[in-house]
C-alpha cells in the first residue's frame, strides 16, 4: 500500500462499516415481523398422522438393514465353510444330494447282511463345471459349481462294490460390487 | 395431574410458523404450504424419535424437500412454471394494524423479488433463527456461500425497500 492509497482505503472502510450497520438495522427490522402461524387444523392432522402406524423410522430401517447384512454375512460365511468342507472331505463324506439311480452293481452274491453293509465310500471326481453367478434369493448372489462324481461303496469284506453316480451342486456365496 | 405434551408438540409450537414461512417460498398458497409442512414434519419426527436442538436443520431440510416435491407436482398439474416467483405473497407475516399490514405487504413483495437462493438464506437466517452453519447444513452448501447470499439479499433489499421500512420501529 502506498501512502496515496490511504485516503481511499479509509473511505472504503467507512463505506463498508456504513453498509454493515445498515444491514444490521435492516435485519433487526425484518426480524421484528412475525411469520403467520399455521391454521389450527394442522396440529391435529400431524397428531393423527403420527398416531398411525406409518413407515418405520430411518433409524429402525438402518438397524434392520444392519441386522440383515449381518445375517447374510453369517450365511455367506457358513456357506463358504460348508463348501470348503465339501472340498476337503469330498473323498470321505458321502453326499445325499441329487443321487441318481444305481448305475452298476457288481459281484452281487448272497452275502451276509453284516458283510454287505458298505464300510468304505470313496468319491471319484469325473468333472467340474462353473455355471457362473446366480441369485439364491433376492439379495444373495452365489457362484454355482457343479461336480459329477462316482461314489464307490465297497462292502466290508471286499466281496461287493456298488458304484453310484452323483452330482453335487455347490453354491459359493460371493460379494458383488 | 396433567398429561405432559408429547415432544413433537413442543417442537411444533417452537417452529411451526417459521417452517410454514419457509415452505411458502415454493408454495405461496397457505394450504399447500401446510401440506408440505405436515409431510416434512411427520417424516422428520419418524426419523428422529428423540431429536436434539442440533437436528433443527434436518427439520428444515425435510420441509424443504416436501415443499419442492409438492411444488413440482403442482407445476405439473397446472403447467405454471414460475408460479412461486410470479405470485405476490400474501400474509406471510402478521400485522395487527393497517400500517403494519401495509409494511408487511411491501416487505413481502421485496423479498419475493429476490432470487430463490438469496430468499432461502434470508428466511432461514432471520425468521428460521438458524446460524450460518445451520443454514449451510440445511441447504447442503458451503457456509461462505450462504453468508454471501445473505449479504447480497440484504443489499438488494435495501435498494428495494423504501427508507421508511429500514427505520420503522
GROMACS .gro file of C-alpha atoms in nm:
model
  346
    1UNK     CA    1   0.000   0.000   0.000
    2UNK     CA    2   0.131   0.344  -0.086
    3UNK     CA    3   0.058   0.649   0.128
    4UNK     CA    4  -0.155   0.785  -0.153
    5UNK     CA    5  -0.393   0.484  -0.117
    6UNK     CA    6  -0.466   0.555   0.247
    7UNK     CA    7  -0.749   0.806   0.199
    8UNK     CA    8  -0.921   0.568  -0.045
    9UNK     CA    9  -0.888   0.277   0.199
   10UNK     CA   10  -1.027   0.487   0.480
   11UNK     CA   11  -1.315   0.582   0.260
   12UNK     CA   12  -1.374   0.215   0.166
   13UNK     CA   13  -1.359   0.113   0.532
   14UNK     CA   14  -1.612   0.378   0.627
   15UNK     CA   15  -1.837   0.270   0.343
   16UNK     CA   16  -1.814  -0.097   0.445
   17UNK     CA   17  -1.889  -0.008   0.806
   18UNK     CA   18  -2.186   0.200   0.699
   19UNK     CA   19  -2.317  -0.086   0.485
   20UNK     CA   20  -2.272  -0.330   0.769
   21UNK     CA   21  -2.456  -0.103   1.008
   22UNK     CA   22  -2.737  -0.061   0.757
   23UNK     CA   23  -2.755  -0.439   0.707
   24UNK     CA   24  -2.777  -0.495   1.080
   25UNK     CA   25  -3.053  -0.234   1.114
   26UNK     CA   26  -3.247  -0.387   0.829
   27UNK     CA   27  -3.210  -0.745   0.952
   28UNK     CA   28  -3.321  -0.641   1.301
   29UNK     CA   29  -3.616  -0.465   1.145
   30UNK     CA   30  -3.710  -0.769   0.938
   31UNK     CA   31  -3.671  -1.000   1.237
   32UNK     CA   32  -3.947  -0.797   1.405
   33UNK     CA   33  -4.200  -0.933   1.156
   34UNK     CA   34  -4.392  -1.231   1.296
   35UNK     CA   35  -4.449  -1.517   1.049
   36UNK     CA   36  -4.812  -1.622   1.023
   37UNK     CA   37  -4.898  -1.927   1.233
   38UNK     CA   38  -5.041  -2.234   1.058
   39UNK     CA   39  -5.413  -2.297   1.084
   40UNK     CA   40  -5.542  -2.485   1.390
   41UNK     CA   41  -5.617  -2.793   1.183
   42UNK     CA   42  -5.253  -2.861   1.101
   43UNK     CA   43  -5.160  -2.967   1.452
   44UNK     CA   44  -5.443  -3.220   1.470
   45UNK     CA   45  -5.358  -3.352   1.122
   46UNK     CA   46  -4.998  -3.407   1.229
   47UNK     CA   47  -5.113  -3.568   1.554
   48UNK     CA   48  -5.339  -3.802   1.360
   49UNK     CA   49  -5.067  -3.895   1.115
   50UNK     CA   50  -4.810  -3.954   1.387
   51UNK     CA   51  -5.053  -4.178   1.575
   52UNK     CA   52  -5.088  -4.405   1.271
   53UNK     CA   53  -4.852  -4.698   1.236
   54UNK     CA   54  -4.667  -4.542   0.949
   55UNK     CA   55  -4.342  -4.612   0.780
   56UNK     CA   56  -4.057  -4.712   1.006
   57UNK     CA   57  -3.810  -4.452   1.116
   58UNK     CA   58  -3.484  -4.416   0.929
   59UNK     CA   59  -3.306  -4.535   1.246
   60UNK     CA   60  -3.517  -4.851   1.264
   61UNK     CA   61  -3.470  -4.916   0.896
   62UNK     CA   62  -3.095  -4.866   0.927
   63UNK     CA   63  -3.081  -5.102   1.226
   64UNK     CA   64  -3.286  -5.360   1.038
   65UNK     CA   65  -3.059  -5.324   0.735
   66UNK     CA   66  -2.752  -5.380   0.954
   67UNK     CA   67  -2.906  -5.696   1.103
   68UNK     CA   68  -2.999  -5.826   0.758
   69UNK     CA   69  -2.648  -5.763   0.628
   70UNK     CA   70  -2.506  -5.941   0.934
   71UNK     CA   71  -2.735  -6.236   0.877
   72UNK     CA   72  -2.640  -6.254   0.511
   73UNK     CA   73  -2.272  -6.238   0.600
   74UNK     CA   74  -2.320  -6.514   0.856
   75UNK     CA   75  -2.496  -6.727   0.597
   76UNK     CA   76  -2.226  -6.648   0.344
   77UNK     CA   77  -1.953  -6.743   0.588
   78UNK     CA   78  -2.139  -7.061   0.679
   79UNK     CA   79  -2.182  -7.142   0.312
   80UNK     CA   80  -1.814  -7.087   0.246
   81UNK     CA   81  -1.718  -7.312   0.537
   82UNK     CA   82  -1.958  -7.581   0.418
   83UNK     CA   83  -1.822  -7.557   0.065
   84UNK     CA   84  -1.466  -7.584   0.196
   85UNK     CA   85  -1.564  -7.893   0.392
   86UNK     CA   86  -1.706  -8.047   0.078
   87UNK     CA   87  -1.374  -7.983  -0.095
   88UNK     CA   88  -1.165  -8.112   0.193
   89UNK     CA   89  -1.373  -8.411   0.288
   90UNK     CA   90  -1.511  -8.480  -0.056
   91UNK     CA   91  -1.337  -8.817  -0.068
   92UNK     CA   92  -1.479  -8.933   0.264
   93UNK     CA   93  -1.821  -8.788   0.325
   94UNK     CA   94  -2.097  -8.916   0.103
   95UNK     CA   95  -2.341  -8.662  -0.025
   96UNK     CA   96  -2.709  -8.736  -0.037
   97UNK     CA   97  -2.786  -8.464  -0.288
   98UNK     CA   98  -2.917  -8.539  -0.633
   99UNK     CA   99  -2.841  -8.902  -0.618
  100UNK     CA  100  -2.902  -9.082  -0.940
  101UNK     CA  101  -3.021  -9.439  -0.952
  102UNK     CA  102  -2.766  -9.710  -0.904
  103UNK     CA  103  -2.567  -9.734  -1.223
  104UNK     CA  104  -2.380 -10.055  -1.170
  105UNK     CA  105  -2.372 -10.335  -0.922
  106UNK     CA  106  -2.105 -10.592  -0.943
  107UNK     CA  107  -2.049 -10.923  -0.772
  108UNK     CA  108  -2.384 -10.949  -0.609
  109UNK     CA  109  -2.367 -11.283  -0.446
  110UNK     CA  110  -2.551 -11.399  -0.144
  111UNK     CA  111  -2.354 -11.244   0.136
  112UNK     CA  112  -2.435 -11.199   0.499
  113UNK     CA  113  -2.616 -10.875   0.568
  114UNK     CA  114  -2.342 -10.751   0.801
  115UNK     CA  115  -2.075 -10.809   0.542
  116UNK     CA  116  -2.282 -10.645   0.267
  117UNK     CA  117  -2.305 -10.321   0.462
  118UNK     CA  118  -2.071 -10.071   0.298
  119UNK     CA  119  -1.779  -9.994   0.518
  120UNK     CA  120  -1.593  -9.764   0.283
  121UNK     CA  121  -1.715  -9.495   0.048
  122UNK     CA  122  -1.495  -9.316  -0.199
  123UNK     CA  123  -1.573  -9.042  -0.442
  124UNK     CA  124  -1.418  -9.044  -0.783
  125UNK     CA  125  -1.446  -8.700  -0.941
  126UNK     CA  126  -1.546  -8.707  -1.304
  127UNK     CA  127  -1.588  -8.343  -1.391
  128UNK     CA  128  -1.626  -7.990  -1.255
  129UNK     CA  129  -1.819  -7.710  -1.419
  130UNK     CA  130  -1.858  -7.346  -1.324
  131UNK     CA  131  -2.204  -7.219  -1.405
  132UNK     CA  132  -2.138  -6.858  -1.310
  133UNK     CA  133  -2.315  -6.627  -1.067
  134UNK     CA  134  -2.679  -6.674  -0.977
  135UNK     CA  135  -2.900  -6.522  -0.713
  136UNK     CA  136  -3.000  -6.771  -0.447
  137UNK     CA  137  -3.261  -6.525  -0.326
  138UNK     CA  138  -3.333  -6.161  -0.391
  139UNK     CA  139  -3.017  -6.039  -0.219
  140UNK     CA  140  -2.771  -6.328  -0.213
  141UNK     CA  141  -2.553  -6.386  -0.518
  142UNK     CA  142  -2.362  -6.711  -0.533
  143UNK     CA  143  -2.123  -6.881  -0.772
  144UNK     CA  144  -2.267  -7.216  -0.881
  145UNK     CA  145  -2.028  -7.508  -0.920
  146UNK     CA  146  -2.141  -7.848  -1.043
  147UNK     CA  147  -1.939  -8.159  -0.969
  148UNK     CA  148  -2.001  -8.505  -1.107
  149UNK     CA  149  -1.862  -8.796  -0.910
  150UNK     CA  150  -1.891  -9.168  -0.880
  151UNK     CA  151  -1.945  -9.293  -0.528
  152UNK     CA  152  -1.778  -9.627  -0.470
  153UNK     CA  153  -1.928  -9.822  -0.185
  154UNK     CA  154  -1.718 -10.124  -0.101
  155UNK     CA  155  -1.856 -10.390   0.125
  156UNK     CA  156  -1.671 -10.454   0.446
  157UNK     CA  157  -1.524 -10.784   0.328
  158UNK     CA  158  -1.446 -10.654  -0.018
  159UNK     CA  159  -1.676 -10.900  -0.185
  160UNK     CA  160  -1.912 -10.637  -0.325
  161UNK     CA  161  -1.879 -10.292  -0.473
  162UNK     CA  162  -2.158 -10.052  -0.555
  163UNK     CA  163  -2.094  -9.755  -0.782
  164UNK     CA  164  -2.337  -9.466  -0.768
  165UNK     CA  165  -2.313  -9.164  -0.996
  166UNK     CA  166  -2.377  -8.844  -0.811
  167UNK     CA  167  -2.395  -8.480  -0.898
  168UNK     CA  168  -2.315  -8.208  -0.641
  169UNK     CA  169  -2.429  -7.853  -0.691
  170UNK     CA  170  -2.229  -7.617  -0.471
  171UNK     CA  171  -2.334  -7.261  -0.403
  172UNK     CA  172  -2.048  -7.036  -0.301
  173UNK     CA  173  -2.179  -6.702  -0.171
  174UNK     CA  174  -1.996  -6.411  -0.328
  175UNK     CA  175  -1.999  -6.037  -0.273
  176UNK     CA  176  -2.093  -5.824  -0.571
  177UNK     CA  177  -1.968  -5.468  -0.601
  178UNK     CA  178  -5.209  -3.441   3.713
  179UNK     CA  179  -5.196  -3.312   3.356
  180UNK     CA  180  -5.051  -3.541   3.092
  181UNK     CA  181  -4.724  -3.397   2.958
  182UNK     CA  182  -4.730  -3.281   2.598
  183UNK     CA  183  -4.566  -3.518   2.351
  184UNK     CA  184  -4.223  -3.393   2.244
  185UNK     CA  185  -4.334  -3.326   1.891
  186UNK     CA  186  -4.586  -3.071   2.014
  187UNK     CA  187  -4.311  -2.869   2.180
  188UNK     CA  188  -4.117  -2.871   1.854
  189UNK     CA  189  -4.432  -2.780   1.665
  190UNK     CA  190  -4.503  -2.486   1.895
  191UNK     CA  191  -4.147  -2.362   1.868
  192UNK     CA  192  -4.103  -2.390   1.491
  193UNK     CA  193  -4.440  -2.417   1.313
  194UNK     CA  194  -4.466  -2.055   1.199
  195UNK     CA  195  -4.110  -2.037   1.067
  196UNK     CA  196  -4.143  -2.373   0.891
  197UNK     CA  197  -4.463  -2.257   0.726
  198UNK     CA  198  -4.294  -1.937   0.609
  199UNK     CA  199  -4.007  -2.142   0.469
  200UNK     CA  200  -4.243  -2.379   0.284
  201UNK     CA  201  -4.420  -2.080   0.131
  202UNK     CA  202  -4.105  -1.988  -0.059
  203UNK     CA  203  -4.212  -2.261  -0.304
  204UNK     CA  204  -4.580  -2.285  -0.222
  205UNK     CA  205  -4.740  -1.943  -0.187
  206UNK     CA  206  -5.082  -2.092  -0.114
  207UNK     CA  207  -5.111  -2.141   0.257
  208UNK     CA  208  -5.294  -2.474   0.228
  209UNK     CA  209  -5.022  -2.616   0.003
  210UNK     CA  210  -4.750  -2.492   0.237
  211UNK     CA  211  -4.929  -2.654   0.531
  212UNK     CA  212  -4.947  -2.984   0.342
  213UNK     CA  213  -4.573  -2.970   0.275
  214UNK     CA  214  -4.503  -2.876   0.632
  215UNK     CA  215  -4.710  -3.168   0.758
  216UNK     CA  216  -4.529  -3.412   0.528
  217UNK     CA  217  -4.188  -3.278   0.624
  218UNK     CA  218  -4.262  -3.262   0.994
  219UNK     CA  219  -4.402  -3.615   1.011
  220UNK     CA  220  -4.113  -3.754   0.811
  221UNK     CA  221  -3.863  -3.578   1.036
  222UNK     CA  222  -4.035  -3.698   1.351
  223UNK     CA  223  -4.047  -4.058   1.232
  224UNK     CA  224  -3.680  -4.043   1.150
  225UNK     CA  225  -3.582  -3.885   1.482
  226UNK     CA  226  -3.795  -4.002   1.768
  227UNK     CA  227  -3.587  -3.801   2.018
  228UNK     CA  228  -3.448  -3.507   1.827
  229UNK     CA  229  -3.200  -3.264   1.975
  230UNK     CA  230  -3.155  -2.896   1.907
  231UNK     CA  231  -2.874  -2.977   1.665
  232UNK     CA  232  -3.127  -3.163   1.448
  233UNK     CA  233  -3.319  -2.845   1.365
  234UNK     CA  234  -3.153  -2.803   1.022
  235UNK     CA  235  -3.277  -3.154   0.936
  236UNK     CA  236  -3.632  -3.045   1.013
  237UNK     CA  237  -3.599  -2.751   0.775
  238UNK     CA  238  -3.445  -2.981   0.515
  239UNK     CA  239  -3.737  -3.225   0.548
  240UNK     CA  240  -3.990  -2.945   0.499
  241UNK     CA  241  -3.788  -2.806   0.208
  242UNK     CA  242  -3.785  -3.146   0.035
  243UNK     CA  243  -4.158  -3.192   0.089
  244UNK     CA  244  -4.227  -2.839  -0.041
  245UNK     CA  245  -4.014  -2.895  -0.351
  246UNK     CA  246  -4.188  -3.226  -0.422
  247UNK     CA  247  -4.531  -3.074  -0.382
  248UNK     CA  248  -4.439  -2.767  -0.587
  249UNK     CA  249  -4.316  -2.995  -0.864
  250UNK     CA  250  -4.639  -3.194  -0.870
  251UNK     CA  251  -4.843  -2.874  -0.860
  252UNK     CA  252  -4.647  -2.732  -1.153
  253UNK     CA  253  -4.701  -3.049  -1.349
  254UNK     CA  254  -5.071  -3.024  -1.283
  255UNK     CA  255  -5.115  -2.657  -1.351
  256UNK     CA  256  -4.837  -2.603  -1.602
  257UNK     CA  257  -4.745  -2.276  -1.439
  258UNK     CA  258  -4.368  -2.294  -1.425
  259UNK     CA  259  -4.295  -1.974  -1.240
  260UNK     CA  260  -4.586  -1.987  -1.004
  261UNK     CA  261  -4.389  -1.929  -0.686
  262UNK     CA  262  -4.190  -1.642  -0.829
  263UNK     CA  263  -4.480  -1.474  -1.007
  264UNK     CA  264  -4.738  -1.488  -0.733
  265UNK     CA  265  -4.733  -1.198  -0.494
  266UNK     CA  266  -4.705  -1.343  -0.144
  267UNK     CA  267  -4.997  -1.275   0.079
  268UNK     CA  268  -4.999  -1.287   0.453
  269UNK     CA  269  -4.653  -1.425   0.513
  270UNK     CA  270  -4.635  -1.219   0.829
  271UNK     CA  271  -4.889  -1.094   1.079
  272UNK     CA  272  -4.976  -0.728   1.102
  273UNK     CA  273  -5.205  -0.601   1.373
  274UNK     CA  274  -5.263  -0.251   1.243
  275UNK     CA  275  -5.332  -0.125   0.894
  276UNK     CA  276  -4.991   0.044   0.883
  277UNK     CA  277  -4.820  -0.277   0.985
  278UNK     CA  278  -5.008  -0.476   0.726
  279UNK     CA  279  -4.905  -0.228   0.457
  280UNK     CA  280  -4.543  -0.255   0.566
  281UNK     CA  281  -4.566  -0.634   0.566
  282UNK     CA  282  -4.703  -0.621   0.215
  283UNK     CA  283  -4.413  -0.404   0.093
  284UNK     CA  284  -4.154  -0.628   0.259
  285UNK     CA  285  -4.319  -0.941   0.122
  286UNK     CA  286  -4.307  -0.807  -0.232
  287UNK     CA  287  -3.944  -0.708  -0.194
  288UNK     CA  288  -3.847  -1.048  -0.059
  289UNK     CA  289  -4.047  -1.225  -0.329
  290UNK     CA  290  -3.841  -1.032  -0.585
  291UNK     CA  291  -3.515  -1.183  -0.458
  292UNK     CA  292  -3.362  -1.484  -0.631
  293UNK     CA  293  -3.472  -1.802  -0.457
  294UNK     CA  294  -3.123  -1.882  -0.325
  295UNK     CA  295  -3.098  -1.544  -0.155
  296UNK     CA  296  -3.453  -1.567  -0.029
  297UNK     CA  297  -3.385  -1.904   0.129
  298UNK     CA  298  -3.075  -1.773   0.302
  299UNK     CA  299  -3.253  -1.472   0.443
  300UNK     CA  300  -3.567  -1.659   0.551
  301UNK     CA  301  -3.366  -1.930   0.728
  302UNK     CA  302  -3.131  -1.684   0.893
  303UNK     CA  303  -3.374  -1.416   1.003
  304UNK     CA  304  -3.704  -1.596   1.065
  305UNK     CA  305  -3.575  -1.952   1.091
  306UNK     CA  306  -3.335  -1.834   1.361
  307UNK     CA  307  -3.055  -2.053   1.225
  308UNK     CA  308  -2.687  -1.973   1.240
  309UNK     CA  309  -2.493  -1.954   0.913
  310UNK     CA  310  -2.353  -2.300   0.987
  311UNK     CA  311  -2.706  -2.438   1.033
  312UNK     CA  312  -2.830  -2.266   0.717
  313UNK     CA  313  -2.538  -2.423   0.531
  314UNK     CA  314  -2.629  -2.764   0.673
  315UNK     CA  315  -2.995  -2.721   0.578
  316UNK     CA  316  -2.908  -2.632   0.222
  317UNK     CA  317  -2.607  -2.864   0.199
  318UNK     CA  318  -2.396  -2.568   0.093
  319UNK     CA  319  -2.071  -2.407   0.196
  320UNK     CA  320  -2.102  -2.165   0.486
  321UNK     CA  321  -1.925  -1.886   0.292
  322UNK     CA  322  -2.166  -1.928   0.002
  323UNK     CA  323  -2.460  -1.899   0.237
  324UNK     CA  324  -2.319  -1.590   0.408
  325UNK     CA  325  -2.252  -1.426   0.070
  326UNK     CA  326  -2.609  -1.494  -0.042
  327UNK     CA  327  -2.742  -1.349   0.281
  328UNK     CA  328  -2.539  -1.029   0.244
  329UNK     CA  329  -2.637  -0.996  -0.122
  330UNK     CA  330  -3.002  -1.035  -0.024
  331UNK     CA  331  -2.977  -0.760   0.237
  332UNK     CA  332  -2.805  -0.529  -0.008
  333UNK     CA  333  -3.077  -0.587  -0.263
  334UNK     CA  334  -3.350  -0.539  -0.004
  335UNK     CA  335  -3.202  -0.206   0.097
  336UNK     CA  336  -3.246  -0.097  -0.264
  337UNK     CA  337  -3.594  -0.245  -0.296
  338UNK     CA  338  -3.741  -0.125   0.029
  339UNK     CA  339  -3.827   0.238   0.089
  340UNK     CA  340  -3.613   0.409   0.351
  341UNK     CA  341  -3.911   0.418   0.587
  342UNK     CA  342  -3.910   0.039   0.606
  343UNK     CA  343  -3.548   0.034   0.720
  344UNK     CA  344  -3.602   0.262   1.012
  345UNK     CA  345  -3.960   0.194   1.113
  346UNK     CA  346  -4.000   0.095   1.475
   0.00000   0.00000   0.00000
